[in-house]
Coordinates of C-alpha atoms and ligand atoms in Angstrom, one line a residue:
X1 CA -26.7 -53.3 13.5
X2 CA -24.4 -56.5 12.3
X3 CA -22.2 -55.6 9.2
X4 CA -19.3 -57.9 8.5
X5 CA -17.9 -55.4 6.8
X6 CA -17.7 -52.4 9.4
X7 CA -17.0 -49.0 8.0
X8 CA -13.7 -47.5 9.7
X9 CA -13.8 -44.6 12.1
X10 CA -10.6 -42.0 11.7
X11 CA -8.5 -41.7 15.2
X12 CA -7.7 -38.3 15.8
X13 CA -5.3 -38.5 18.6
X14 CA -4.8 -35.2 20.4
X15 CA -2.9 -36.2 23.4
X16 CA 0.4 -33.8 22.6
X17 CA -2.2 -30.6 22.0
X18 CA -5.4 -31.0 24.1
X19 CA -3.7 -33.8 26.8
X20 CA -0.6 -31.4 27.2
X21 CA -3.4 -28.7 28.2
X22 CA -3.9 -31.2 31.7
X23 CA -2.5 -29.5 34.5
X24 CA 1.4 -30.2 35.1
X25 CA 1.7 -32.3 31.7
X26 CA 3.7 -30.1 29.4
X27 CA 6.2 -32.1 27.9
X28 CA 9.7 -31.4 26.3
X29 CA 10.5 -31.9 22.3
X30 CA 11.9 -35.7 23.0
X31 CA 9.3 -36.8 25.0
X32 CA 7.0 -35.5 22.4
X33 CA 8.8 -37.3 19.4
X34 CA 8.6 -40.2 21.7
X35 CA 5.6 -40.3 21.9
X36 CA 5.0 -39.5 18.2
X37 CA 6.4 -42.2 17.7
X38 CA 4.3 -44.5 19.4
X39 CA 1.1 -42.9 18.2
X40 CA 2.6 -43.6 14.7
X41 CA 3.4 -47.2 16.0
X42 CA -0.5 -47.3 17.5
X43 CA -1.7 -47.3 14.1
X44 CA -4.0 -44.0 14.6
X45 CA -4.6 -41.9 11.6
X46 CA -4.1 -38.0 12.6
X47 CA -1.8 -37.3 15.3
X48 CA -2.6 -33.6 16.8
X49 CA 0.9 -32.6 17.4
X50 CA 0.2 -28.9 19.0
X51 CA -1.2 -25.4 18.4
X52 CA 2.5 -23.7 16.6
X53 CA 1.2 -19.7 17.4
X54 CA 1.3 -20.6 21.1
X55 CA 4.9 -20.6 21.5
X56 CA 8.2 -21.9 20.1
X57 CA 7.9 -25.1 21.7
X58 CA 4.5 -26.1 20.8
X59 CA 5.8 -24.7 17.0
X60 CA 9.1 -26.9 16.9
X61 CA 7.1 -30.2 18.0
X62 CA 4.7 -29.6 15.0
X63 CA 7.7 -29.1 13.2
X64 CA 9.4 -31.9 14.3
X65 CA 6.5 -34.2 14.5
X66 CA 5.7 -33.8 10.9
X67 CA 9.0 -34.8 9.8
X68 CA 8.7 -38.7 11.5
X69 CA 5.2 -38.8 10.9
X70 CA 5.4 -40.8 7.4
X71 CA 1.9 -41.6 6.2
X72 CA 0.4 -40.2 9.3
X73 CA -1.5 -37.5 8.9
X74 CA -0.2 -34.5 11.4
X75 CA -2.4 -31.8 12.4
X76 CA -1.7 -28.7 13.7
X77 CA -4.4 -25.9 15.6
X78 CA -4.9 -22.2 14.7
X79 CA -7.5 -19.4 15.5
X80 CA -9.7 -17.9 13.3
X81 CA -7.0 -15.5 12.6
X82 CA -4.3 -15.1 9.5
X83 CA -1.6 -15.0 11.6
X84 CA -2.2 -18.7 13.5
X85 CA -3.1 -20.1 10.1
X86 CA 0.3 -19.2 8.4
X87 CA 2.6 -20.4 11.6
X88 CA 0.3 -23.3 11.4
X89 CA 0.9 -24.0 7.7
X90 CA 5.0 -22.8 8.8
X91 CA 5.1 -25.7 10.9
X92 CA 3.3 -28.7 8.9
X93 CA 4.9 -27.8 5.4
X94 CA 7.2 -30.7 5.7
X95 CA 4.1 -33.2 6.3
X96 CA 3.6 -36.0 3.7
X97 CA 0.3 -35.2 5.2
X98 CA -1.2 -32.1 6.7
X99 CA -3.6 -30.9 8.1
X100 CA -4.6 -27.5 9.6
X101 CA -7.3 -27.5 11.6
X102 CA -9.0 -24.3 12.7
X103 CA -11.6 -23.3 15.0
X104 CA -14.1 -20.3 16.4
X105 CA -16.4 -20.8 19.1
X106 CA -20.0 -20.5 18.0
X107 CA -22.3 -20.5 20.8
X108 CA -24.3 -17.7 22.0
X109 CA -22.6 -17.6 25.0
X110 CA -19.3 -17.2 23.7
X111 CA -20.2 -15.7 20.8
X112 CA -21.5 -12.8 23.5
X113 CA -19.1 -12.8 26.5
X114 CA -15.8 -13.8 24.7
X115 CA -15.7 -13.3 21.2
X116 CA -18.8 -10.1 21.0
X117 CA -19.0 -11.0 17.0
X118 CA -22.5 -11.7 15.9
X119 CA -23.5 -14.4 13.9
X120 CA -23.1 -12.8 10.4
X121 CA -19.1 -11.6 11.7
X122 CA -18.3 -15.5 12.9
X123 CA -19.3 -16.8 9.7
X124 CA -17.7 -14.5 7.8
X125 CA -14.6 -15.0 10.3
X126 CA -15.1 -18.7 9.7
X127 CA -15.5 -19.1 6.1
X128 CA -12.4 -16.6 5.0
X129 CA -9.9 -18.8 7.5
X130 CA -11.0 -22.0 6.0
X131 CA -10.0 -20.5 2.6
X132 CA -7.1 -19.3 3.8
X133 CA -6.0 -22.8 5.1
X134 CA -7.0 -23.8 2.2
X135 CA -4.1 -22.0 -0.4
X136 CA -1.9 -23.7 1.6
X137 CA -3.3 -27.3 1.7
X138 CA -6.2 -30.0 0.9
X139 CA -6.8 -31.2 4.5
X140 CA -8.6 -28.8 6.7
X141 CA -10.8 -29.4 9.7
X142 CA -13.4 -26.4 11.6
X143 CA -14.4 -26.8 14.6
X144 CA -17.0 -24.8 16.2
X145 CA -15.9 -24.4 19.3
X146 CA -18.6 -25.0 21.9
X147 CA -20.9 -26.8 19.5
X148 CA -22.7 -28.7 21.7
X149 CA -24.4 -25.7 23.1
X150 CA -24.9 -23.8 19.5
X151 CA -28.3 -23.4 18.3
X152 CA -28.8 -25.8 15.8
X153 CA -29.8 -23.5 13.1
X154 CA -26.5 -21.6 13.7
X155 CA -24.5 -24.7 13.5
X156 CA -25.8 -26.0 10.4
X157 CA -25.4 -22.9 8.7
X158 CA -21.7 -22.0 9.8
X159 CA -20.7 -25.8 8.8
X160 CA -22.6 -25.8 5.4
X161 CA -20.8 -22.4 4.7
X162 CA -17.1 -24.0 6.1
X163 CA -17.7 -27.1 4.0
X164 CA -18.6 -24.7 0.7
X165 CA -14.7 -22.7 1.7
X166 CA -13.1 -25.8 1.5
X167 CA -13.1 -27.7 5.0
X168 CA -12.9 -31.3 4.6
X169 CA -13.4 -32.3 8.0
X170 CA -16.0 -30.9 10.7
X171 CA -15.5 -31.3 14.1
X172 CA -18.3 -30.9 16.8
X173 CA -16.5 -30.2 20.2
X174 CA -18.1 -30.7 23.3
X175 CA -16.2 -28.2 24.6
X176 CA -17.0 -28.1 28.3
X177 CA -18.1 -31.9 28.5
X178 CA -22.2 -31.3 29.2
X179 CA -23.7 -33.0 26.2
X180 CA -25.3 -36.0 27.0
X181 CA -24.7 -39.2 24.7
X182 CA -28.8 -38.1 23.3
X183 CA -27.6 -34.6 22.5
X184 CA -24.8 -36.1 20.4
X185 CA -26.7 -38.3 18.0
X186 CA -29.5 -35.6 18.1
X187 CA -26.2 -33.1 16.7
X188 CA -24.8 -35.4 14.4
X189 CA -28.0 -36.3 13.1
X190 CA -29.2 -32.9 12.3
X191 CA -25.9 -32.3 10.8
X192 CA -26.4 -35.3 8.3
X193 CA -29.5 -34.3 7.4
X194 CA -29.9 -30.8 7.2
X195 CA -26.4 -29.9 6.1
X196 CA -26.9 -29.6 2.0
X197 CA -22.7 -30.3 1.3
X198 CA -21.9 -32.5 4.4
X199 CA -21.5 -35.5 2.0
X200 CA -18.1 -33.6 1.5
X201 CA -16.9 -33.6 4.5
X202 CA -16.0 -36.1 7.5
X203 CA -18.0 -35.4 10.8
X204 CA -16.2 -35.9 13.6
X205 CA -16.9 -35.2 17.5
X206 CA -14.4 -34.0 20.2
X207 CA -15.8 -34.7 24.0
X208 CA -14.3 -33.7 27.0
X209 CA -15.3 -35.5 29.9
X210 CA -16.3 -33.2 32.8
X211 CA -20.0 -35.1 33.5
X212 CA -17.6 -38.7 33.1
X213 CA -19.6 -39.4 29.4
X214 CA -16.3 -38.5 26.9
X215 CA -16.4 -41.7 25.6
X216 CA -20.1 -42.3 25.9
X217 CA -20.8 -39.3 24.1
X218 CA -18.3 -40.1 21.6
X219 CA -19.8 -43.3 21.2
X220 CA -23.5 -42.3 20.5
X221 CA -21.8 -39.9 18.1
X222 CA -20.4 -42.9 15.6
X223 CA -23.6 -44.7 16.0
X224 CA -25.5 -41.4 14.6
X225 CA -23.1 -41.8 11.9
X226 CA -19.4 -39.6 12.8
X227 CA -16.7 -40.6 10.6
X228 CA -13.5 -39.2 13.2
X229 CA -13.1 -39.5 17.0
X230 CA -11.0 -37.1 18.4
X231 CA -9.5 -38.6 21.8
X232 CA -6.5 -38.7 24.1
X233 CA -4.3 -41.6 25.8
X234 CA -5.4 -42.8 29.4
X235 CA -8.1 -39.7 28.4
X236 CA -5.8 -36.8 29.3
X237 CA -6.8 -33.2 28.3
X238 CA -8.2 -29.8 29.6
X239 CA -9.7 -30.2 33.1
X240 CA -11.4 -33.6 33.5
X241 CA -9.9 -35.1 30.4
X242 CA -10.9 -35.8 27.1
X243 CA -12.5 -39.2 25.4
X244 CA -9.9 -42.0 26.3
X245 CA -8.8 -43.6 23.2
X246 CA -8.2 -47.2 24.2
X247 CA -11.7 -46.8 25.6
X248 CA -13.4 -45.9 22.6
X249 CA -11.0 -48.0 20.4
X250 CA -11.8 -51.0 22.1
X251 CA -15.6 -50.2 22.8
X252 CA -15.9 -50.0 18.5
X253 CA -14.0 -53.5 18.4
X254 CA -15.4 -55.3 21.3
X255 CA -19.0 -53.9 20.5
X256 CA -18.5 -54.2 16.3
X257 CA -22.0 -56.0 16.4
X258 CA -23.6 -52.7 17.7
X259 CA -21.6 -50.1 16.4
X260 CA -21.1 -51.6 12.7
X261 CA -17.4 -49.4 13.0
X262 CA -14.1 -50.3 13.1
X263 CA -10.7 -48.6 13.3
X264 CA -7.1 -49.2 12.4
X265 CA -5.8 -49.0 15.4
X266 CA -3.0 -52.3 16.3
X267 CA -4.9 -53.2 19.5
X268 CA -1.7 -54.8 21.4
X269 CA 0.1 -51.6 21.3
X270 CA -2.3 -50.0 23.9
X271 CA -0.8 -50.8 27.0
X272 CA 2.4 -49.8 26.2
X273 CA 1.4 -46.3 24.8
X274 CA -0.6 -45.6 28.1
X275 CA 2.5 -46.6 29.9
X276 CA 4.5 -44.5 28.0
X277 CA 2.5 -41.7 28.4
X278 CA 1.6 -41.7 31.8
X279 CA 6.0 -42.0 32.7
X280 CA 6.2 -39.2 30.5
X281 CA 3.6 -37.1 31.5
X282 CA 3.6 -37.9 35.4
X283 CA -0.2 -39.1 35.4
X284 CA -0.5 -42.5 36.4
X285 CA -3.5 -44.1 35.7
X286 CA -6.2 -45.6 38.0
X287 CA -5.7 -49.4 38.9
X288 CA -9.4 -49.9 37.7
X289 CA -9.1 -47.5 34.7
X290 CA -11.2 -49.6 31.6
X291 CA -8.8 -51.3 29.3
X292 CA -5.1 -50.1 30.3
X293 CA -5.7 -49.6 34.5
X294 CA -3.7 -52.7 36.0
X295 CA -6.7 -54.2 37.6
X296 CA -8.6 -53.9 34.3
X297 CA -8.4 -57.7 33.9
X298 CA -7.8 -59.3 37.3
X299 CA -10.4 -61.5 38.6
X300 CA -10.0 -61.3 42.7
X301 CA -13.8 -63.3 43.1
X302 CA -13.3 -66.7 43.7
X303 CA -16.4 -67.4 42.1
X304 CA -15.2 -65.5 39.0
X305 CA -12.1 -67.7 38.7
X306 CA -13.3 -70.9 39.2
X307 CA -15.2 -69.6 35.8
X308 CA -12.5 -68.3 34.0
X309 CA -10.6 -71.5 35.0
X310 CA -13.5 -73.8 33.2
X311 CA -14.2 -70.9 29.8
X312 CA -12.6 -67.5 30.1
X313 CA -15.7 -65.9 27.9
X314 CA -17.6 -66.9 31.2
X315 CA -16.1 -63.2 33.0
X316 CA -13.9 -61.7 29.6
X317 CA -15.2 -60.1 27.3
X318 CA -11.4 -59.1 25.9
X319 CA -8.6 -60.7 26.2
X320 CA -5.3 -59.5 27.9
X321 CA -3.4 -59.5 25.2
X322 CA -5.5 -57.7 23.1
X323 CA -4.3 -54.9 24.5
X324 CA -1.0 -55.3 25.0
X325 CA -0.9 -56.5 28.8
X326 CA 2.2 -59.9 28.4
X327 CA 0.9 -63.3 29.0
X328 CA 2.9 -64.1 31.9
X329 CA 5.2 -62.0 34.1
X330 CA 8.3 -63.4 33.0
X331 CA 11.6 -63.2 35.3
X332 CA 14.5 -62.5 34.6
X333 CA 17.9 -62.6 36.4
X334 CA 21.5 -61.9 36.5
X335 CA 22.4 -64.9 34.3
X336 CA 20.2 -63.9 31.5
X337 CA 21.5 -62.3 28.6
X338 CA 20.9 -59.6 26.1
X339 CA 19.2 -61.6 23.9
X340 CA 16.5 -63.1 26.1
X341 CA 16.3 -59.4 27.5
X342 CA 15.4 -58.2 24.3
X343 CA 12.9 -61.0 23.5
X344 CA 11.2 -59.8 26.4
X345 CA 11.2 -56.4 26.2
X346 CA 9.7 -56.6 22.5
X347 CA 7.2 -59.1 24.1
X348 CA 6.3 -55.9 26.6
X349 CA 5.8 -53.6 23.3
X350 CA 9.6 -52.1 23.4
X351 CA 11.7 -51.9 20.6
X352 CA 15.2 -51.4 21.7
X353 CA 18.2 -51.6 19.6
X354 CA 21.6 -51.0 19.0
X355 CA 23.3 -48.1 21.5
X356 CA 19.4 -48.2 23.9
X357 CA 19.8 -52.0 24.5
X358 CA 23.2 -51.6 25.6
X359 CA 22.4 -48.9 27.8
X360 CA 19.3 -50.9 29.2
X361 CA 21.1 -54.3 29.2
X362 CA 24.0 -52.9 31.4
X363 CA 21.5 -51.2 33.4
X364 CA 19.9 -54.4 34.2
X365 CA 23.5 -55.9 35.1
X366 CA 23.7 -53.6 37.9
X367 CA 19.8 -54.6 39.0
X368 CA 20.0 -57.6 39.0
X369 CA 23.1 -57.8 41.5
X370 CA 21.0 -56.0 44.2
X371 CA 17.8 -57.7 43.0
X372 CA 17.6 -61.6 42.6
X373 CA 14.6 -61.4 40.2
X374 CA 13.4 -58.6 37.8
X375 CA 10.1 -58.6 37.0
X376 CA 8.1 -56.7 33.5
X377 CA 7.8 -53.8 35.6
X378 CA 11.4 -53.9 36.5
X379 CA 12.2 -53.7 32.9
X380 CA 9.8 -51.2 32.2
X381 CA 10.8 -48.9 34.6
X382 CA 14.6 -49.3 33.1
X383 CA 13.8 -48.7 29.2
X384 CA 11.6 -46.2 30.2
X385 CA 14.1 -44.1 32.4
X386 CA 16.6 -45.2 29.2
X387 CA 14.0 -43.8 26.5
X388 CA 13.2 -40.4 28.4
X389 CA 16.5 -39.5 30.0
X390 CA 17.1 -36.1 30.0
X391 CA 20.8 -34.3 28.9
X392 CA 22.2 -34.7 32.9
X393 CA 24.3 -31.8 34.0
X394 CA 23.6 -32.9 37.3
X395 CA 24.5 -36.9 37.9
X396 CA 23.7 -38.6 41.2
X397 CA 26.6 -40.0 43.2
X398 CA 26.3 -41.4 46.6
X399 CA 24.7 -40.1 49.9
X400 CA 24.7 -40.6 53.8
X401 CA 22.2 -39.7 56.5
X402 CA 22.1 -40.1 59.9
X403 CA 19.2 -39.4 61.5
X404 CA 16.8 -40.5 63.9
X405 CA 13.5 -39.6 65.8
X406 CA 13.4 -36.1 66.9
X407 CA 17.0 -35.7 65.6
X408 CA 17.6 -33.3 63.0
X409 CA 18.9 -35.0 59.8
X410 CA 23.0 -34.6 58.8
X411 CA 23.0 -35.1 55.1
X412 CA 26.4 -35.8 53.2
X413 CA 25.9 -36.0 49.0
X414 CA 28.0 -36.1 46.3
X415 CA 26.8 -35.6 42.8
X416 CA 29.2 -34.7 39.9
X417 CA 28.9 -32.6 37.3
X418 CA 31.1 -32.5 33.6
X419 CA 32.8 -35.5 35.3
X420 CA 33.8 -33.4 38.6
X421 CA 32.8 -34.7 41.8
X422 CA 31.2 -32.5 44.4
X423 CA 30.2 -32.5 47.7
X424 CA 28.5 -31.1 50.2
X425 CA 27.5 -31.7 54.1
X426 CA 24.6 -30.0 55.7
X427 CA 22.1 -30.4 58.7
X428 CA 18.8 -29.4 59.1
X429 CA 15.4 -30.6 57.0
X430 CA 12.4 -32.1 58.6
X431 CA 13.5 -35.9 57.8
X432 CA 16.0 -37.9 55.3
X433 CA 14.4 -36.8 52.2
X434 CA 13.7 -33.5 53.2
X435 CA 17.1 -32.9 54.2
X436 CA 18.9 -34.4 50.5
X437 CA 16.4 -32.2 49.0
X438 CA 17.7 -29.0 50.6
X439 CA 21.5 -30.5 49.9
X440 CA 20.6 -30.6 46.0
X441 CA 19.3 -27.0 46.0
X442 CA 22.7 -25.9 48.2
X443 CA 24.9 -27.6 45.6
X444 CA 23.2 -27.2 42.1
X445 CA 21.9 -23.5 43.5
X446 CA 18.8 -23.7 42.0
X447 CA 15.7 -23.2 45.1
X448 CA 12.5 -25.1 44.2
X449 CA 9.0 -25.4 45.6
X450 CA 8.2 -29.2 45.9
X451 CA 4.7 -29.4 44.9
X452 CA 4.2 -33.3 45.0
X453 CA 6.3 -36.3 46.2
X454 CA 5.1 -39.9 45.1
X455 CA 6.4 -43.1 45.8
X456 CA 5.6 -46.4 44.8
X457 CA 6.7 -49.8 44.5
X458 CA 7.3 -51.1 40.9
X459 CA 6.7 -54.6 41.5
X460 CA 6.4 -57.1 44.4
X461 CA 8.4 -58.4 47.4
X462 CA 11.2 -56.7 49.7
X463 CA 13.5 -56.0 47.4
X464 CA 11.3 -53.9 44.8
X465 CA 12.9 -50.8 43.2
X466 CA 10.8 -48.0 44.6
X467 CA 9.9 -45.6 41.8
X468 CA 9.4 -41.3 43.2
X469 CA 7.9 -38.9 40.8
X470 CA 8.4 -35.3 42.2
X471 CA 7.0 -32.1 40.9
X472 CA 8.7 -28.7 41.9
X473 CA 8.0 -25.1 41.0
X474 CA 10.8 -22.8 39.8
X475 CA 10.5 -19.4 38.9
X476 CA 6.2 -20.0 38.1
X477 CA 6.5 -22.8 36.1
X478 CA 6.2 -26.7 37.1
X479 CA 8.7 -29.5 36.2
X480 CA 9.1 -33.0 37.2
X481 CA 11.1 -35.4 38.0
X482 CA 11.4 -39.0 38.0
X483 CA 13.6 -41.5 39.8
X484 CA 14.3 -45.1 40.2
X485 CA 15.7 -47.4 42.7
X486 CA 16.3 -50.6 45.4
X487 CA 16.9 -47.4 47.9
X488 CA 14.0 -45.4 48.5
X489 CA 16.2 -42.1 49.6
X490 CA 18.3 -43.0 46.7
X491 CA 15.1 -43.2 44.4
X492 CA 14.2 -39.2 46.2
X493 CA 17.4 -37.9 45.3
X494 CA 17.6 -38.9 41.8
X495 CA 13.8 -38.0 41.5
X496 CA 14.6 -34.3 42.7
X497 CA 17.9 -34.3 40.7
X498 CA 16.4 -35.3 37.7
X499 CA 14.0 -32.1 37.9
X500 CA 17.0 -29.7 38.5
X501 CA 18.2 -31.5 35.7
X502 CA 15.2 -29.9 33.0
X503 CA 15.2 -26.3 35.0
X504 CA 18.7 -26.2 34.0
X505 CA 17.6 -27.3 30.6
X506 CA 15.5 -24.7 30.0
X507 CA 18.1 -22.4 31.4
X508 CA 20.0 -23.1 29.4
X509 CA 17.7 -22.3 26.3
X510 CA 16.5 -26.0 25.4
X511 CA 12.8 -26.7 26.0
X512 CA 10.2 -26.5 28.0
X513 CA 9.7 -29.4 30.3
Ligands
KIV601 O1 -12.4 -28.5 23.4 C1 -12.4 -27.8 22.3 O2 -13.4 -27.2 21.9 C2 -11.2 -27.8 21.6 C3 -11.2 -27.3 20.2 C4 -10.0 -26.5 19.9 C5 -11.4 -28.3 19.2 O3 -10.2 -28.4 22.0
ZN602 ZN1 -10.7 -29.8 23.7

């Protein structure tokens, strides 16, 4: 299929509803607006923003969202059930452009064991909560939930009666990720045709990626003709994930020749979104992760770069900087200014300004007196920490441990709070870190469960800033932390400070982390 005129596939990005369902993603209202931001910035069409019954949180982002969203359309998710539609409709009101998007499983299975409604009650169910999102606006999607294992004849008639109450937009979810990339077209395709009113509506699919085939599935869907792809940043979601959206993205504009689709999305800002969501979210990607993974473009076989070196389309079939990844790793160092520090940071996909540049530039002052060269990810790891910081009642000071093999660790730290300094000295802990983690809980009195503690090296040589991402457990739920520096202890303590910090957020009645 060649078309030089492609037909344009609607990106449904559902990374701050479905991808805050991944284990240990939640995320607070900043780092959502952030991120909101970013996805507006991306160029996708419908952000999914959250489901507002769930709980004040999830209704405040959709509030929030909605407000900065502009000409992007935001989305919100409700049951089959008055009550979700009319917090749903609460929280997008202020929306140049809503959308309420509603859904009821369908298959026999659930129809059965979770829902016990028969046919006749979920399209009666179905078709009175479309109408009822539809008094309140013109943009409404259905999803049967667990399409891909409906009968056929089921799902044809529940969409043909969703379409006739008004839904403009019908979404097939591959709920539990089994379809295979056959199944999908087969779907679509019987959807197209058999479906009397479907010219009215947009058919999108939503594939989760439990059998690895998200984006395959997703894929096979356009070709058979679906107008929306619903999908997630570095593919985060439910479980396994859910179709990766710089996968598919790039698959419809690398592939245009086969696909005959296109989308709006700004290609170069890929790279930095999955960066920002995987700092904000605490799930790195994979080095060999398709598109945004760090490896996705290095060429290690000689044999492969002594053909790059004589025609790059020999080993690349995208370029770098399609995606966003910079040309060259630029370095900077103490001598250079705010300006060339800005230059480069908008080269990496940053826009800093005003009050955040200052902060980031003087930042970088105190780097790059430890550090004789700072590298992109130096500078990442700096606006990011900048851009996500968190209200500190808690600030880092200074610590001191002596240790040594088969010694127990004495621990001295001094953090500050309000502007007061405090200390405290203890021994005991099963090494250095182990030992400033149990001084942080004596001195902030909070007692934590750490559940994971990750280091790594943000760029190359001896003197790289080590970067730890901890996540705790307090009182049943899970919060992380982040921290960044020369000084791997140093980089522990502010990690595990920096998650007392959000406890003590939330404690203090801001949201959830
Ligand atoms: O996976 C799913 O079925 C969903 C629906 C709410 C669309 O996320
Ligand atoms: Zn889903």
């Amino acid at each position: 299929m060649t078309d030089s005129n492609p037909r344009n596939v609607v990106i449904f990005d559902t990374t701050l509803r479905d991808g805050e369902q991944s284990p240990g993603a939640s995320m607070n209202l900043p780092e959502k607006l952030e991120i909101a931001q970013a996805l507006i910035e991306l160029g996708v069409d419908v952000i999914e923003a959250g489901f507002p019954i769930v709980s004040p949180g999830d209704f405040e982002s959709v509030r929030e969202v909605a407000k900065i969203a502009g000409h992007t359309t935001v989305c919100g998710l409700a049951r089959c059930r008055e009550a979700d539609i009319d917090k749903a409709w609460a929280a997008l009101r202020a929306a140049r452009r809503p959308r309420i998007h509603v859904f009821l499983a369908t298959s026999a299975i659930h129809r059965e064991h979770k829902l016990r409604m028969d046919k006749a009650e979920i399209v009666r169910r179905a078709v009175e909560s479309v109408r009822r999102a539809a008094g309140y606006c013109g943009d409404i999607e259905f999803s049967p939930e667990d399409a891909s294992r409906t009968e056929l004849d089921f799902l044809c008639e529940v969409t043909e009666a969703a379409i006739d109450a008004g839904a403009t937009t019908i979404n097939i979810p591959d709920t539990v990720g089994y379809a295979t990339p056959d199944d999908m077209r087969r779907v679509i395709g019987a959807l197209r045709q058999r479906v009397g009113n479907i010219d009215r509506a947009v058919l999108s699919v939503h594939c989760h990626n439990d059998l690895g085939m998200a984006v395959a599935n997703s894929l096979a869907a356009v070709r058979a003709g679906a107008g929306q792809v619903e999908c997630t940043i570095n593919g985060i979601g439910e479980r396994a994930g859910n179709c990766s959206l710089e996968e598919v993205v790039m698959s419809l504009r690398t592939r245009a020749d086969y696909y005959g689709a296109g989308t709006r999305i700004v290609t170069p800002r890929l790279v930095p979104t999955s960066r920002l969501v995987a700092s904000v979210t605490g799930i790195q990607v994979q080095r060999n992760k398709a598109i945004v993974g760090q490896n996705a473009f290095a060429h290690e076989a000689g044999i492969h770069q002594d053909g790059m070196l004589k025609e790059r389309s020999t080993y690349e079939i995208m370029r770098p900087e399609d995606v966003g990844f910079a040309k060259t790793d630029l370095v900077l160092g103490k001598h250079s200014g705010r300006a060339a520090l800005a230059d480069r940071s908008t080269a990496l996909g940053y826009h800093l300004a005003g009050e955040q540049l200052d902060n980031v530039f003087a930042q970088f002052k105190i780097l790059a007196d430890k550090k004789k060269e700072i590298y992109d990810g130096d500078l990442v790891s700096l606006i990011e920490q900048q851009m996500l910081a968190v209200a500190e009642r808690w600030t880092f000071e200074s610590y001191r441990v002596t240790t040594g093999t088969g010694a127990t660790p004495e621990v001295e730290l001094t953090v500050s709070r309000g502007g007061q300094r405090m200390s405290t000295k203890l021994a005991g802990g099963d090494g250095p870190i182990d030992a400033i983690f149990l001084a942080i809980e004596e001195i902030t009195g909070t007692a934590v469960t750490c559940k994971e503690f990750r280091v790594h090296s943000v760029t190359v040589g001896k003197d790289a800033q080590g970067e730890v991402q901890v996540e705790v457990e307090h009182e049943g739920r899970t919060y992380r932390g982040r921290g960044v520096s020369t000084d791997s202890v140093e980089a522990s303590a502010r990690a595990f400070l920096n998650a007392i910090n959000r406890i003590a957020a939330v404690a203090n009645g801001e949201k959830k982390t």
